């Protein structure tokens, strides 16, 4: 059996990657990405909380570029939650067919709009716990709204976040919720939302799923993938 001091030493070493603790790697990543991508912005175009909520729902298994092509006409026809709530799934579907899974998405959009009108007086709730009660809205979308619209610390765990933070050695998890809570322990709250936006930009430009361009990566000096 290990003595307590020996066990603590082993656990401390196991939490290190390339001689750095996970906390140190996270902070290094924050700074490196901040220099590489100073403008940390959401690539979805929106003008209010409802539009971001719906645009993010449309972005599931669809590119942000495609969503941005669809939403101008959609939001011109349905500017408010009440407009969506008083429409039909079929009418909404007609505007979003090119986004894929349009039947499911139109159903969720009408249902969540009705709930926003009936339960929240037409205003998108500013609580993560309330947001995830909306039909079709998970923690990823809820965190995006909380961070981008309501200015609260948030960790948006999408495919880029999962892939890059695992490669960095910040976790070895697959479950998005567990990753969210693990990253919350490591990231400065005031940096977490922008950090996630920068991960998306970096994932698209450099840290590709199949062929990452490690030689030009701003985090290559401390990334576990380079070990």
Coordinates of N, CA and C in Angstrom, one line a residue:
X1 N 0.8 -1.2 0.0 CA 0.0 0.0 0.0 C 0.9 1.3 0.0
X2 N 0.4 2.3 -0.7 CA 1.1 3.6 -0.7 C 0.9 4.4 0.6
X3 N 2.0 5.0 1.1 CA 1.8 6.0 2.1 C 1.0 7.2 1.5
X4 N 0.4 8.0 2.3 CA -0.4 9.1 1.8 C 0.4 10.1 1.0
X5 N 1.6 10.4 1.4 CA 2.5 11.3 0.7 C 2.9 10.7 -0.7
X6 N 3.2 9.4 -0.7 CA 3.5 8.8 -2.0 C 2.4 8.8 -2.9
X7 N 1.1 8.5 -2.4 CA -0.1 8.5 -3.3 C -0.3 9.9 -3.9
X8 N -0.2 11.0 -3.0 CA -0.4 12.3 -3.5 C 0.7 12.7 -4.6
X9 N 1.9 12.2 -4.4 CA 2.9 12.5 -5.4 C 2.6 11.8 -6.7
X10 N 2.1 10.6 -6.7 CA 1.7 9.9 -7.9 C 0.6 10.6 -8.6
X11 N -0.4 11.0 -7.8 CA -1.6 11.7 -8.4 C -1.2 13.0 -9.1
X12 N -0.2 13.7 -8.4 CA 0.2 15.0 -8.9 C 1.0 14.8 -10.2
X13 N 1.8 13.8 -10.3 CA 2.6 13.5 -11.5 C 1.6 13.1 -12.7
X14 N 0.6 12.3 -12.3 CA -0.4 11.9 -13.3 C -1.2 13.0 -13.9
X15 N -1.3 14.1 -13.1 CA -2.1 15.3 -13.6 C -1.3 16.2 -14.4
X16 N 0.0 15.8 -14.6 CA 0.9 16.7 -15.4 C 1.1 16.2 -16.8
X17 N 1.3 17.1 -17.7 CA 1.5 16.7 -19.1 C 2.7 17.6 -19.5
X18 N 3.8 16.9 -20.0 CA 5.0 17.6 -20.4 C 5.5 18.5 -19.2
X19 N 5.4 18.0 -18.0 CA 5.9 18.8 -16.9 C 5.0 19.9 -16.4
X20 N 3.8 20.1 -17.0 CA 2.9 21.1 -16.6 C 1.6 20.5 -16.1
X21 N 1.0 21.1 -15.1 CA -0.2 20.7 -14.6 C -1.3 21.0 -15.6
X22 N -2.5 20.4 -15.4 CA -3.6 20.7 -16.3 C -4.0 22.2 -16.2
X23 N -3.9 22.7 -15.0 CA -4.3 24.1 -14.8 C -3.3 25.0 -15.6
X24 N -2.0 24.7 -15.6 CA -1.0 25.4 -16.3 C -1.2 25.3 -17.8
X25 N -1.5 24.1 -18.3 CA -1.8 24.0 -19.7 C -3.0 24.8 -20.1
X26 N -4.1 24.7 -19.3 CA -5.3 25.5 -19.6 C -5.0 27.0 -19.7
X27 N -4.2 27.5 -18.8 CA -3.9 28.9 -18.8 C -3.0 29.3 -20.0
X28 N -2.1 28.4 -20.3 CA -1.2 28.6 -21.5 C -2.0 28.6 -22.7
X29 N -3.0 27.7 -22.8 CA -3.9 27.6 -24.0 C -4.7 28.9 -24.1
X30 N -5.2 29.4 -23.0 CA -6.0 30.6 -23.0 C -5.2 31.8 -23.6
X31 N -4.0 31.9 -23.2 CA -3.1 33.0 -23.6 C -2.7 32.8 -25.1
X32 N -2.3 31.6 -25.5 CA -1.9 31.3 -26.8 C -3.0 31.6 -27.8
X33 N -4.2 31.1 -27.5 CA -5.4 31.3 -28.4 C -5.8 32.8 -28.5
X34 N -5.6 33.5 -27.4 CA -6.0 34.9 -27.3 C -5.1 35.7 -28.3
X35 N -3.8 35.4 -28.3 CA -2.9 36.0 -29.2 C -3.2 35.7 -30.7
X36 N -3.5 34.4 -30.9 CA -3.8 33.9 -32.3 C -5.1 34.4 -32.8
X37 N -6.1 34.5 -32.0 CA -7.5 34.9 -32.4 C -8.0 35.9 -31.5
X38 N -7.5 37.2 -31.6 CA -7.9 38.2 -30.7 C -9.4 38.5 -30.7
X39 N -10.1 38.3 -31.8 CA -11.5 38.6 -31.9 C -12.3 37.2 -31.7
X40 N -12.7 37.0 -30.5 CA -13.4 35.8 -30.2 C -14.9 36.0 -30.3
X41 N -15.4 35.7 -31.4 CA -16.8 36.0 -31.6 C -17.6 34.7 -32.1
X42 N -18.8 34.7 -31.8 CA -19.7 33.6 -32.3 C -19.8 33.7 -33.8
X43 N -19.7 32.7 -34.6 CA -19.8 32.8 -36.0 C -21.2 32.7 -36.5
X44 N -22.2 32.5 -35.6 CA -23.6 32.6 -36.0 C -24.0 34.1 -35.9
X45 N -24.8 34.5 -36.9 CA -25.3 35.9 -36.9 C -26.6 35.9 -36.2
X46 N -26.8 36.9 -35.3 CA -28.0 37.0 -34.5 C -28.2 38.4 -34.0
X47 N -29.4 38.8 -33.7 CA -29.6 40.1 -33.1 C -30.2 40.1 -31.8
X48 N -30.7 39.0 -31.3 CA -31.3 38.9 -29.9 C -31.2 37.5 -29.4
X49 N -31.5 37.3 -28.1 CA -31.4 36.0 -27.5 C -32.2 34.9 -28.2
X50 N -33.4 35.2 -28.7 CA -34.2 34.2 -29.3 C -33.5 33.7 -30.6
X51 N -33.0 34.7 -31.4 CA -32.4 34.4 -32.7 C -31.1 33.5 -32.5
X52 N -30.4 33.8 -31.4 CA -29.2 33.0 -31.2 C -29.6 31.6 -30.8
X53 N -30.6 31.5 -30.0 CA -31.1 30.2 -29.5 C -31.6 29.3 -30.7
X54 N -32.3 29.9 -31.6 CA -32.8 29.2 -32.8 C -31.7 28.9 -33.8
X55 N -30.8 29.9 -34.0 CA -29.7 29.6 -34.9 C -28.8 28.5 -34.4
X56 N -28.6 28.4 -33.1 CA -27.8 27.3 -32.6 C -28.5 26.0 -32.7
X57 N -29.8 26.0 -32.6 CA -30.5 24.7 -32.8 C -30.4 24.3 -34.2
X58 N -30.5 25.3 -35.1 CA -30.4 24.9 -36.6 C -29.0 24.4 -36.9
X59 N -28.0 24.8 -36.2 CA -26.6 24.5 -36.5 C -26.2 23.1 -36.2
X60 N -27.1 22.3 -35.5 CA -26.8 20.9 -35.2 C -26.7 20.2 -36.5
X61 N -25.5 19.5 -36.7 CA -25.2 18.8 -38.0 C -25.4 19.6 -39.2
X62 N -25.0 20.9 -39.1 CA -25.1 21.8 -40.2 C -24.1 22.9 -39.9
X63 N -23.5 23.5 -41.0 CA -22.5 24.5 -40.8 C -23.1 25.8 -40.4
X64 N -22.3 26.6 -39.7 CA -22.8 28.0 -39.3 C -23.0 28.8 -40.6
X65 N -22.2 28.6 -41.6 CA -22.4 29.4 -42.8 C -23.7 29.1 -43.5
X66 N -24.1 27.9 -43.5 CA -25.5 27.5 -44.0 C -26.6 28.1 -43.2
X67 N -26.4 28.1 -41.9 CA -27.4 28.6 -41.0 C -27.6 30.1 -41.2
X68 N -26.4 30.8 -41.4 CA -26.5 32.3 -41.6 C -27.1 32.6 -43.0
X69 N -27.2 31.7 -43.9 CA -27.8 31.9 -45.2 C -29.4 31.8 -45.0
X70 N -29.8 31.0 -44.1 CA -31.2 30.6 -43.9 C -31.9 31.6 -42.9
X71 N -31.2 32.1 -41.9 CA -31.9 32.8 -40.8 C -32.4 34.2 -41.2
X72 N -31.8 35.0 -42.1 CA -32.4 36.3 -42.5 C -33.8 36.2 -42.9
X73 N -34.2 35.3 -43.8 CA -35.6 35.2 -44.2 C -36.4 34.6 -43.1
X74 N -35.9 33.7 -42.3 CA -36.6 33.1 -41.2 C -37.0 34.1 -40.2
X75 N -36.0 34.9 -39.8 CA -36.3 35.9 -38.7 C -37.1 37.1 -39.2
X76 N -37.0 37.4 -40.5 CA -37.9 38.4 -41.0 C -39.3 38.0 -41.0
X77 N -39.6 36.7 -41.3 CA -41.0 36.2 -41.2 C -41.4 36.0 -39.7
X78 N -40.5 35.6 -38.9 CA -40.8 35.3 -37.5 C -39.9 36.1 -36.5
X79 N -40.1 37.3 -36.3 CA -39.2 38.1 -35.5 C -39.2 37.9 -34.0
X80 N -40.4 37.3 -33.5 CA -40.5 37.1 -32.1 C -40.9 35.7 -31.8
X81 N -40.8 35.3 -30.5 CA -41.2 34.0 -30.1 C -42.7 33.8 -30.3
X82 N -43.5 34.8 -30.2 CA -45.0 34.7 -30.4 C -45.2 34.4 -31.9
X83 N -44.5 35.0 -32.8 CA -44.6 34.7 -34.2 C -44.4 33.3 -34.5
X84 N -43.3 32.7 -33.9 CA -43.0 31.3 -34.1 C -44.1 30.4 -33.5
X85 N -44.5 30.8 -32.3 CA -45.5 30.0 -31.5 C -46.9 30.0 -32.3
X86 N -47.2 31.0 -33.0 CA -48.5 31.1 -33.7 C -48.4 30.5 -35.1
X87 N -47.3 30.0 -35.5 CA -47.1 29.4 -36.8 C -47.3 27.9 -36.7
X88 N -46.9 27.2 -37.7 CA -47.0 25.8 -37.7 C -45.6 25.2 -38.0
X89 N -45.4 23.9 -37.7 CA -44.1 23.3 -38.0 C -43.9 23.2 -39.5
X90 N -44.9 23.0 -40.2 CA -44.8 23.0 -41.7 C -44.3 24.3 -42.3
X91 N -44.8 25.4 -41.8 CA -44.4 26.7 -42.3 C -43.0 27.0 -42.0
X92 N -42.6 26.7 -40.7 CA -41.2 26.9 -40.3 C -40.3 26.0 -41.1
X93 N -40.7 24.8 -41.3 CA -39.8 23.8 -42.0 C -39.5 24.3 -43.4
X94 N -40.5 25.1 -44.0 CA -40.2 25.6 -45.4 C -39.1 26.5 -45.5
X95 N -38.7 27.2 -44.4 CA -37.6 28.1 -44.4 C -36.3 27.5 -44.1
X96 N -36.3 26.3 -43.5 CA -35.0 25.7 -42.9 C -34.7 24.4 -43.5
X97 N -35.3 24.0 -44.6 CA -35.0 22.7 -45.2 C -33.6 22.4 -45.5
X98 N -32.9 23.4 -46.0 CA -31.5 23.2 -46.3 C -30.5 23.0 -45.2
X99 N -31.0 23.2 -43.9 CA -30.2 23.0 -42.7 C -30.1 21.5 -42.3
X100 N -31.0 20.6 -42.9 CA -31.0 19.2 -42.5 C -31.8 19.0 -41.3
X101 N -32.3 17.8 -41.1 CA -33.1 17.4 -40.0 C -34.2 18.5 -39.8
X102 N -34.7 19.0 -40.8 CA -35.6 20.2 -40.7 C -36.9 19.9 -40.0
X103 N -37.4 18.7 -40.1 CA -38.7 18.3 -39.5 C -38.6 18.4 -38.0
X104 N -37.5 17.8 -37.5 CA -37.2 17.8 -36.0 C -36.9 19.2 -35.5
X105 N -36.2 19.9 -36.3 CA -35.8 21.3 -35.9 C -37.0 22.2 -35.9
X106 N -37.9 22.1 -36.9 CA -39.1 23.0 -36.9 C -40.0 22.6 -35.8
X107 N -40.1 21.3 -35.5 CA -40.9 20.9 -34.3 C -40.4 21.6 -33.0
X108 N -39.1 21.5 -32.8 CA -38.5 22.0 -31.6 C -38.7 23.6 -31.5
X109 N -38.5 24.2 -32.7 CA -38.5 25.7 -32.7 C -39.9 26.2 -32.3
X110 N -41.0 25.5 -32.9 CA -42.3 25.9 -32.6 C -42.6 25.6 -31.1
X111 N -42.2 24.4 -30.6 CA -42.5 24.0 -29.2 C -41.8 24.9 -28.2
X112 N -40.5 25.2 -28.5 CA -39.8 26.1 -27.5 C -40.3 27.5 -27.5
X113 N -40.7 28.0 -28.7 CA -41.3 29.3 -28.8 C -42.6 29.4 -28.0
X114 N -43.4 28.3 -28.1 CA -44.7 28.3 -27.3 C -44.4 28.3 -25.8
X115 N -43.3 27.6 -25.4 CA -43.0 27.5 -24.0 C -42.5 28.9 -23.5
X116 N -41.7 29.6 -24.3 CA -41.1 30.9 -24.0 C -42.3 31.9 -23.8
X117 N -43.3 31.8 -24.7 CA -44.4 32.7 -24.6 C -45.3 32.4 -23.4
X118 N -45.6 31.1 -23.2 CA -46.5 30.7 -22.1 C -45.9 30.8 -20.7
X119 N -44.6 30.4 -20.6 CA -44.0 30.3 -19.3 C -43.1 31.5 -19.0
X120 N -42.5 32.1 -20.0 CA -41.5 33.2 -19.7 C -41.9 34.5 -20.3
X121 N -43.2 34.7 -20.7 CA -43.8 35.9 -21.1 C -43.0 36.4 -22.4
X122 N -42.6 35.5 -23.2 CA -42.0 35.9 -24.5 C -40.5 36.2 -24.4
X123 N -39.9 36.1 -23.2 CA -38.5 36.4 -23.1 C -37.7 35.2 -22.9
X124 N -36.6 35.0 -23.6 CA -35.7 33.9 -23.4 C -35.1 33.9 -22.0
X125 N -35.3 32.8 -21.2 CA -34.8 32.8 -19.8 C -33.3 33.0 -19.7
X126 N -32.9 33.6 -18.6 CA -31.4 33.9 -18.4 C -30.8 33.0 -17.4
X127 N -31.3 31.8 -17.3 CA -30.8 30.8 -16.4 C -30.6 29.5 -17.2
X128 N -29.4 28.9 -17.0 CA -29.1 27.7 -17.7 C -30.1 26.6 -17.4
X129 N -30.5 26.5 -16.1 CA -31.4 25.4 -15.7 C -32.7 25.6 -16.4
X130 N -33.2 26.9 -16.6 CA -34.4 27.1 -17.3 C -34.3 26.9 -18.8
X131 N -33.1 27.3 -19.4 CA -32.9 27.1 -20.8 C -33.0 25.6 -21.2
X132 N -32.4 24.8 -20.4 CA -32.3 23.4 -20.8 C -33.7 22.7 -20.7
X133 N -34.7 23.4 -20.1 CA -36.0 22.8 -20.1 C -36.7 23.0 -21.4
X134 N -36.2 23.9 -22.3 CA -36.8 24.2 -23.5 C -36.7 23.0 -24.5
X135 N -37.7 22.7 -25.3 CA -37.6 21.6 -26.2 C -36.4 21.7 -27.2
X136 N -35.6 20.7 -27.3 CA -34.5 20.7 -28.2 C -33.2 21.4 -27.8
X137 N -33.2 22.0 -26.6 CA -32.1 22.8 -26.1 C -31.3 22.0 -25.1
X138 N -30.0 21.8 -25.4 CA -29.2 21.1 -24.5 C -28.2 22.1 -23.8
X139 N -27.2 21.5 -23.1 CA -26.3 22.4 -22.3 C -25.4 23.2 -23.2
X140 N -25.0 22.6 -24.4 CA -24.2 23.4 -25.3 C -24.8 24.7 -25.7
X141 N -26.1 24.6 -26.2 CA -26.8 25.8 -26.7 C -27.1 26.7 -25.5
X142 N -27.5 26.1 -24.4 CA -27.8 27.0 -23.2 C -26.6 27.7 -22.7
X143 N -25.4 27.1 -22.7 CA -24.2 27.8 -22.3 C -23.8 28.9 -23.3
X144 N -24.0 28.6 -24.6 CA -23.7 29.7 -25.5 C -24.6 30.9 -25.3
X145 N -25.8 30.7 -25.0 CA -26.7 31.9 -24.8 C -26.3 32.6 -23.5
X146 N -26.0 31.8 -22.4 CA -25.6 32.4 -21.2 C -24.4 33.2 -21.3
X147 N -23.4 32.7 -22.1 CA -22.2 33.4 -22.3 C -22.2 34.6 -23.2
X148 N -22.8 34.4 -24.4 CA -22.8 35.4 -25.4 C -23.9 36.5 -25.2
X149 N -25.0 36.1 -24.6 CA -26.1 37.1 -24.5 C -26.2 37.7 -23.1
X150 N -26.0 36.8 -22.1 CA -26.2 37.3 -20.7 C -24.9 37.5 -20.0
X151 N -23.7 37.3 -20.7 CA -22.5 37.7 -20.1 C -22.0 36.8 -18.9
X152 N -22.5 35.6 -18.8 CA -22.2 34.8 -17.6 C -21.0 33.8 -18.0
X153 N -20.2 33.4 -17.1 CA -19.2 32.4 -17.4 C -19.8 31.1 -17.9
X154 N -19.3 30.7 -19.0 CA -19.9 29.5 -19.7 C -18.9 28.7 -20.4
X155 N -19.1 27.4 -20.5 CA -18.2 26.5 -21.2 C -19.0 25.8 -22.3
X156 N -18.8 26.1 -23.5 CA -19.6 25.6 -24.6 C -18.8 24.4 -25.2
X157 N -19.3 23.2 -24.9 CA -18.6 21.9 -25.3 C -19.2 21.4 -26.6
X158 N -18.5 21.8 -27.7 CA -18.8 21.3 -29.0 C -17.8 20.3 -29.5
X159 N -17.8 19.9 -30.7 CA -16.9 18.9 -31.2 C -15.4 19.4 -31.2
X160 N -15.3 20.7 -31.5 CA -13.9 21.3 -31.5 C -13.4 21.3 -30.1
X161 N -14.2 21.7 -29.1 CA -13.8 21.8 -27.7 C -13.4 20.4 -27.2
X162 N -14.2 19.4 -27.5 CA -13.9 18.1 -27.0 C -12.6 17.6 -27.6
X163 N -12.4 17.7 -28.9 CA -11.2 17.2 -29.6 C -9.9 17.9 -29.1
X164 N -9.9 19.3 -29.1 CA -8.7 20.0 -28.8 C -8.3 19.9 -27.3
X165 N -9.3 20.0 -26.4 CA -8.9 19.9 -25.0 C -8.5 18.5 -24.6
X166 N -9.0 17.5 -25.3 CA -8.4 16.2 -25.1 C -7.0 16.1 -25.6
X167 N -6.7 16.6 -26.8 CA -5.4 16.6 -27.3 C -4.4 17.3 -26.5
X168 N -4.9 18.4 -25.9 CA -4.0 19.2 -25.0 C -3.7 18.4 -23.7
X169 N -4.5 17.4 -23.4 CA -4.3 16.6 -22.2 C -5.1 17.1 -21.0
X170 N -6.1 17.9 -21.2 CA -6.9 18.5 -20.1 C -7.9 17.5 -19.6
X171 N -8.2 16.4 -20.3 CA -9.1 15.4 -19.9 C -9.0 14.2 -20.8
X172 N -9.5 13.1 -20.4 CA -9.7 11.9 -21.3 C -11.1 11.4 -21.3
X173 N -12.0 12.4 -21.3 CA -13.4 12.1 -21.2 C -14.1 12.2 -22.6
X174 N -15.3 11.6 -22.6 CA -16.1 11.6 -23.9 C -17.5 12.3 -23.6
X175 N -17.9 12.3 -22.4 CA -19.2 12.8 -22.0 C -19.1 14.4 -22.0
X176 N -20.0 15.1 -22.8 CA -19.9 16.5 -22.9 C -20.1 17.2 -21.5
X177 N -21.0 16.7 -20.8 CA -21.3 17.4 -19.5 C -20.2 17.2 -18.5
X178 N -19.5 16.1 -18.5 CA -18.4 15.9 -17.6 C -17.2 16.8 -18.1
X179 N -17.1 16.9 -19.4 CA -16.0 17.8 -19.9 C -16.3 19.2 -19.5
X180 N -17.5 19.6 -19.6 CA -17.9 21.0 -19.2 C -17.5 21.3 -17.8
X181 N -17.8 20.4 -16.9 CA -17.5 20.6 -15.5 C -16.0 20.5 -15.2
X182 N -15.3 19.7 -15.9 CA -13.8 19.5 -15.8 C -13.2 20.8 -16.2
X183 N -13.6 21.4 -17.4 CA -13.0 22.6 -17.9 C -13.3 23.8 -17.0
X184 N -14.5 23.8 -16.3 CA -14.8 24.9 -15.4 C -13.8 24.9 -14.2
X185 N -13.3 23.8 -13.9 CA -12.3 23.8 -12.8 C -10.9 24.4 -13.2
X186 N -10.7 24.3 -14.5 CA -9.3 24.7 -15.0 C -9.3 26.1 -15.6
X187 N -10.4 26.6 -16.2 CA -10.4 27.8 -16.9 C -10.8 29.0 -16.0
X188 N -10.2 30.2 -16.1 CA -10.6 31.4 -15.4 C -12.1 31.7 -15.9
X189 N -13.0 31.8 -15.0 CA -14.4 32.1 -15.5 C -14.6 33.2 -16.5
X190 N -13.8 34.2 -16.3 CA -14.0 35.4 -17.2 C -13.4 35.1 -18.6
X191 N -12.7 34.0 -18.8 CA -12.1 33.7 -20.1 C -12.8 32.5 -20.8
X192 N -13.6 31.8 -20.0 CA -14.1 30.5 -20.5 C -14.9 30.6 -21.8
X193 N -15.8 31.6 -21.9 CA -16.7 31.7 -23.1 C -15.9 32.1 -24.3
X194 N -15.0 33.0 -24.2 CA -14.1 33.4 -25.4 C -13.2 32.3 -25.8
X195 N -12.7 31.6 -24.8 CA -11.8 30.4 -25.0 C -12.5 29.4 -25.9
X196 N -13.8 29.1 -25.6 CA -14.5 28.1 -26.4 C -14.7 28.6 -27.9
X197 N -15.0 29.9 -28.0 CA -15.1 30.5 -29.4 C -13.8 30.3 -30.2
X198 N -12.7 30.6 -29.4 CA -11.4 30.5 -30.1 C -11.0 29.0 -30.4
X199 N -11.5 28.1 -29.7 CA -11.3 26.7 -30.0 C -12.0 26.3 -31.3
X200 N -13.2 26.9 -31.5 CA -13.9 26.6 -32.8 C -13.0 27.2 -34.0
X201 N -12.5 28.4 -33.8 CA -11.7 29.0 -34.9 C -10.5 28.2 -35.1
X202 N -9.8 27.7 -34.0 CA -8.6 27.0 -34.1 C -8.8 25.6 -34.7
X203 N -10.0 25.0 -34.4 CA -10.3 23.7 -34.9 C -10.5 23.7 -36.4
X204 N -11.1 24.8 -36.8 CA -11.4 24.9 -38.3 C -10.1 25.2 -39.1
X205 N -9.3 26.0 -38.5 CA -8.1 26.5 -39.2 C -6.9 25.6 -39.1
X206 N -6.7 25.0 -37.9 CA -5.4 24.3 -37.6 C -5.6 22.9 -37.0
X207 N -6.4 22.8 -36.0 CA -6.5 21.5 -35.3 C -7.6 20.6 -35.8
X208 N -7.4 20.3 -37.1 CA -8.4 19.5 -37.8 C -8.6 18.1 -37.2
X209 N -9.7 17.5 -37.3 CA -10.0 16.2 -36.7 C -9.1 15.1 -37.3
X210 N -8.9 15.1 -38.6 CA -8.1 14.1 -39.3 C -6.6 14.4 -39.5
X211 N -6.4 15.7 -39.9 CA -5.0 16.0 -40.2 C -4.6 17.4 -39.5
X212 N -4.4 17.3 -38.2 CA -4.1 18.6 -37.5 C -2.7 19.1 -38.0
X213 N -2.6 20.4 -38.2 CA -1.4 21.1 -38.6 C -0.6 21.4 -37.4
X214 N 0.0 20.4 -36.8 CA 0.7 20.6 -35.5 C 1.9 21.5 -35.7
X215 N 2.5 21.5 -36.8 CA 3.7 22.3 -37.0 C 3.5 23.8 -37.0
X216 N 2.3 24.2 -37.2 CA 2.0 25.7 -37.2 C 1.1 26.0 -36.0
X217 N 0.8 25.1 -35.1 CA -0.1 25.3 -34.0 C 0.5 26.2 -32.9
X218 N -0.2 27.1 -32.5 CA 0.2 28.1 -31.4 C 0.4 27.4 -30.1
X219 N -0.1 26.1 -29.9 CA 0.0 25.4 -28.7 C 0.9 24.2 -28.7
X220 N 1.7 24.1 -29.8 CA 2.5 22.9 -30.0 C 3.5 22.6 -28.9
X221 N 3.9 23.7 -28.2 CA 5.0 23.6 -27.2 C 4.5 22.9 -25.9
X222 N 3.2 22.9 -25.7 CA 2.7 22.2 -24.5 C 1.5 21.2 -24.7
X223 N 1.2 20.9 -26.0 CA 0.2 20.0 -26.3 C 0.6 18.6 -26.1
X224 N -0.2 17.8 -25.5 CA 0.1 16.4 -25.3 C 0.3 15.6 -26.6
X225 N -0.5 16.0 -27.6 CA -0.4 15.3 -28.9 C 1.0 15.3 -29.5
X226 N 1.8 16.3 -29.0 CA 3.2 16.5 -29.5 C 4.2 15.7 -28.7
X227 N 3.7 15.1 -27.6 CA 4.6 14.4 -26.7 C 5.1 13.1 -27.4

